[in-house]
């Protein structure tokens, strides 16, 4: 009786597997999906609003298009909750740094 050949199931590889060495790194890992989209109800999902006053200060907002935190000049009043005092605060709240961390870790795997 002839043996049936089993189809190999394609193994899904997460960033965790690549980062922690449970699978070898290959260039196809760079096509992993970016950070998940942020719900528009959260401050991170709101559009950039600079406000309408003249007390200008540097602030940070989360850009969904770029999936990262970016600086902007805040007018001092108005605007919305997508406004943070530092890049660190923005990244803690919105997670815009996850793709950068994954790519940096993948780059360092080569030694």
Short mmCIF file of C-alpha atoms in Angstrom, two decimals:
data_model
loop_
_atom_site.label_atom_id
_atom_site.label_comp_id
_atom_site.label_asym_id
_atom_site.label_seq_id
_atom_site.Cartn_x
_atom_site.Cartn_y
_atom_site.Cartn_z
CA UNK A 1 0.00 0.00 0.00
CA UNK A 2 1.54 3.36 -1.01
CA UNK A 3 2.17 5.90 1.73
CA UNK A 4 0.27 9.11 1.66
CA UNK A 5 2.33 12.21 1.81
CA UNK A 6 1.30 14.62 4.51
CA UNK A 7 1.13 18.25 3.66
CA UNK A 8 3.36 20.33 5.84
CA UNK A 9 1.46 23.00 7.64
CA UNK A 10 3.07 26.37 7.42
CA UNK A 11 4.24 27.38 10.88
CA UNK A 12 3.18 30.83 12.02
CA UNK A 13 6.12 32.72 13.42
CA UNK A 14 5.52 35.54 15.87
CA UNK A 15 7.95 38.25 16.87
CA UNK A 16 8.26 36.44 20.21
CA UNK A 17 9.59 33.31 18.52
CA UNK A 18 12.16 35.29 16.54
CA UNK A 19 13.22 37.53 19.42
CA UNK A 20 13.70 34.72 21.90
CA UNK A 21 15.42 32.32 19.53
CA UNK A 22 12.84 29.55 19.29
CA UNK A 23 13.06 29.75 15.48
CA UNK A 24 15.98 30.80 13.28
CA UNK A 25 15.87 34.28 11.80
CA UNK A 26 15.29 34.61 8.07
CA UNK A 27 14.48 37.74 6.02
CA UNK A 28 10.80 36.77 5.71
CA UNK A 29 10.38 37.70 9.38
CA UNK A 30 10.71 41.35 8.38
CA UNK A 31 7.27 41.15 6.76
CA UNK A 32 5.61 40.60 10.14
CA UNK A 33 2.58 42.79 10.69
CA UNK A 34 3.23 46.11 12.44
CA UNK A 35 1.78 47.18 15.77
CA UNK A 36 -1.96 46.67 16.12
CA UNK A 37 -4.15 49.65 15.30
CA UNK A 38 -5.22 51.74 18.26
CA UNK A 39 -8.97 52.14 18.88
CA UNK A 40 -10.15 55.64 17.98
CA UNK A 41 -11.84 55.94 21.40
CA UNK A 42 -8.43 56.01 23.12
CA UNK A 43 -6.34 59.21 23.18
CA UNK A 44 -3.87 57.52 20.83
CA UNK A 45 -6.55 57.14 18.16
CA UNK A 46 -7.44 60.83 18.12
CA UNK A 47 -6.09 63.15 15.40
CA UNK A 48 -3.39 65.74 16.05
CA UNK A 49 -4.88 68.97 17.44
CA UNK A 50 -2.48 71.81 18.23
CA UNK A 51 -5.01 73.97 20.10
CA UNK A 52 -5.76 77.67 19.70
CA UNK A 53 -3.65 79.75 22.11
CA UNK A 54 -0.16 81.26 21.93
CA UNK A 55 1.75 79.59 24.80
CA UNK A 56 3.79 77.28 22.57
CA UNK A 57 5.46 74.18 24.00
CA UNK A 58 6.88 71.00 22.53
CA UNK A 59 4.63 67.98 23.03
CA UNK A 60 4.30 64.50 21.55
CA UNK A 61 1.34 62.79 19.85
CA UNK A 62 0.73 59.30 18.48
CA UNK A 63 0.48 59.12 14.69
CA UNK A 64 -1.58 56.13 13.58
CA UNK A 65 -0.39 56.57 10.01
CA UNK A 66 3.27 56.29 11.02
CA UNK A 67 2.57 53.95 13.98
CA UNK A 68 4.91 56.04 16.12
CA UNK A 69 5.06 58.99 18.48
CA UNK A 70 5.99 62.31 16.85
CA UNK A 71 6.73 65.80 18.21
CA UNK A 72 4.48 68.80 17.61
CA UNK A 73 4.11 72.36 18.88
CA UNK A 74 1.16 72.66 21.26
CA UNK A 75 -0.44 76.09 21.65
CA UNK A 76 -1.11 75.74 25.38
CA UNK A 77 -4.90 75.28 25.40
CA UNK A 78 -7.57 73.29 23.61
CA UNK A 79 -6.60 70.27 21.59
CA UNK A 80 -7.42 66.73 22.68
CA UNK A 81 -6.01 63.93 24.84
CA UNK A 82 -3.52 62.76 22.17
CA UNK A 83 -0.88 64.99 23.72
CA UNK A 84 2.02 63.84 25.89
CA UNK A 85 4.82 65.63 27.70
CA UNK A 86 7.54 63.32 26.39
CA UNK A 87 8.15 60.69 23.76
CA UNK A 88 8.54 58.13 26.54
CA UNK A 89 5.08 58.94 27.96
CA UNK A 90 3.55 58.71 24.49
CA UNK A 91 5.15 55.34 23.80
CA UNK A 92 4.13 53.94 27.18
CA UNK A 93 0.51 54.87 26.53
CA UNK A 94 0.23 54.19 22.81
CA UNK A 95 2.83 51.54 22.11
CA UNK A 96 4.21 53.22 19.01
CA UNK A 97 7.60 51.77 19.78
CA UNK A 98 6.75 48.07 19.31
CA UNK A 99 7.71 47.82 15.63
CA UNK A 100 10.97 49.70 16.21
CA UNK A 101 11.88 47.33 19.05
CA UNK A 102 11.14 44.26 16.94
CA UNK A 103 13.21 45.52 14.01
CA UNK A 104 16.09 46.53 16.30
CA UNK A 105 16.09 43.10 17.92
CA UNK A 106 16.02 41.37 14.54
CA UNK A 107 18.94 43.50 13.37
CA UNK A 108 20.95 42.51 16.46
CA UNK A 109 20.37 38.78 15.90
CA UNK A 110 23.08 38.79 13.26
CA UNK A 111 25.71 39.59 15.90
#
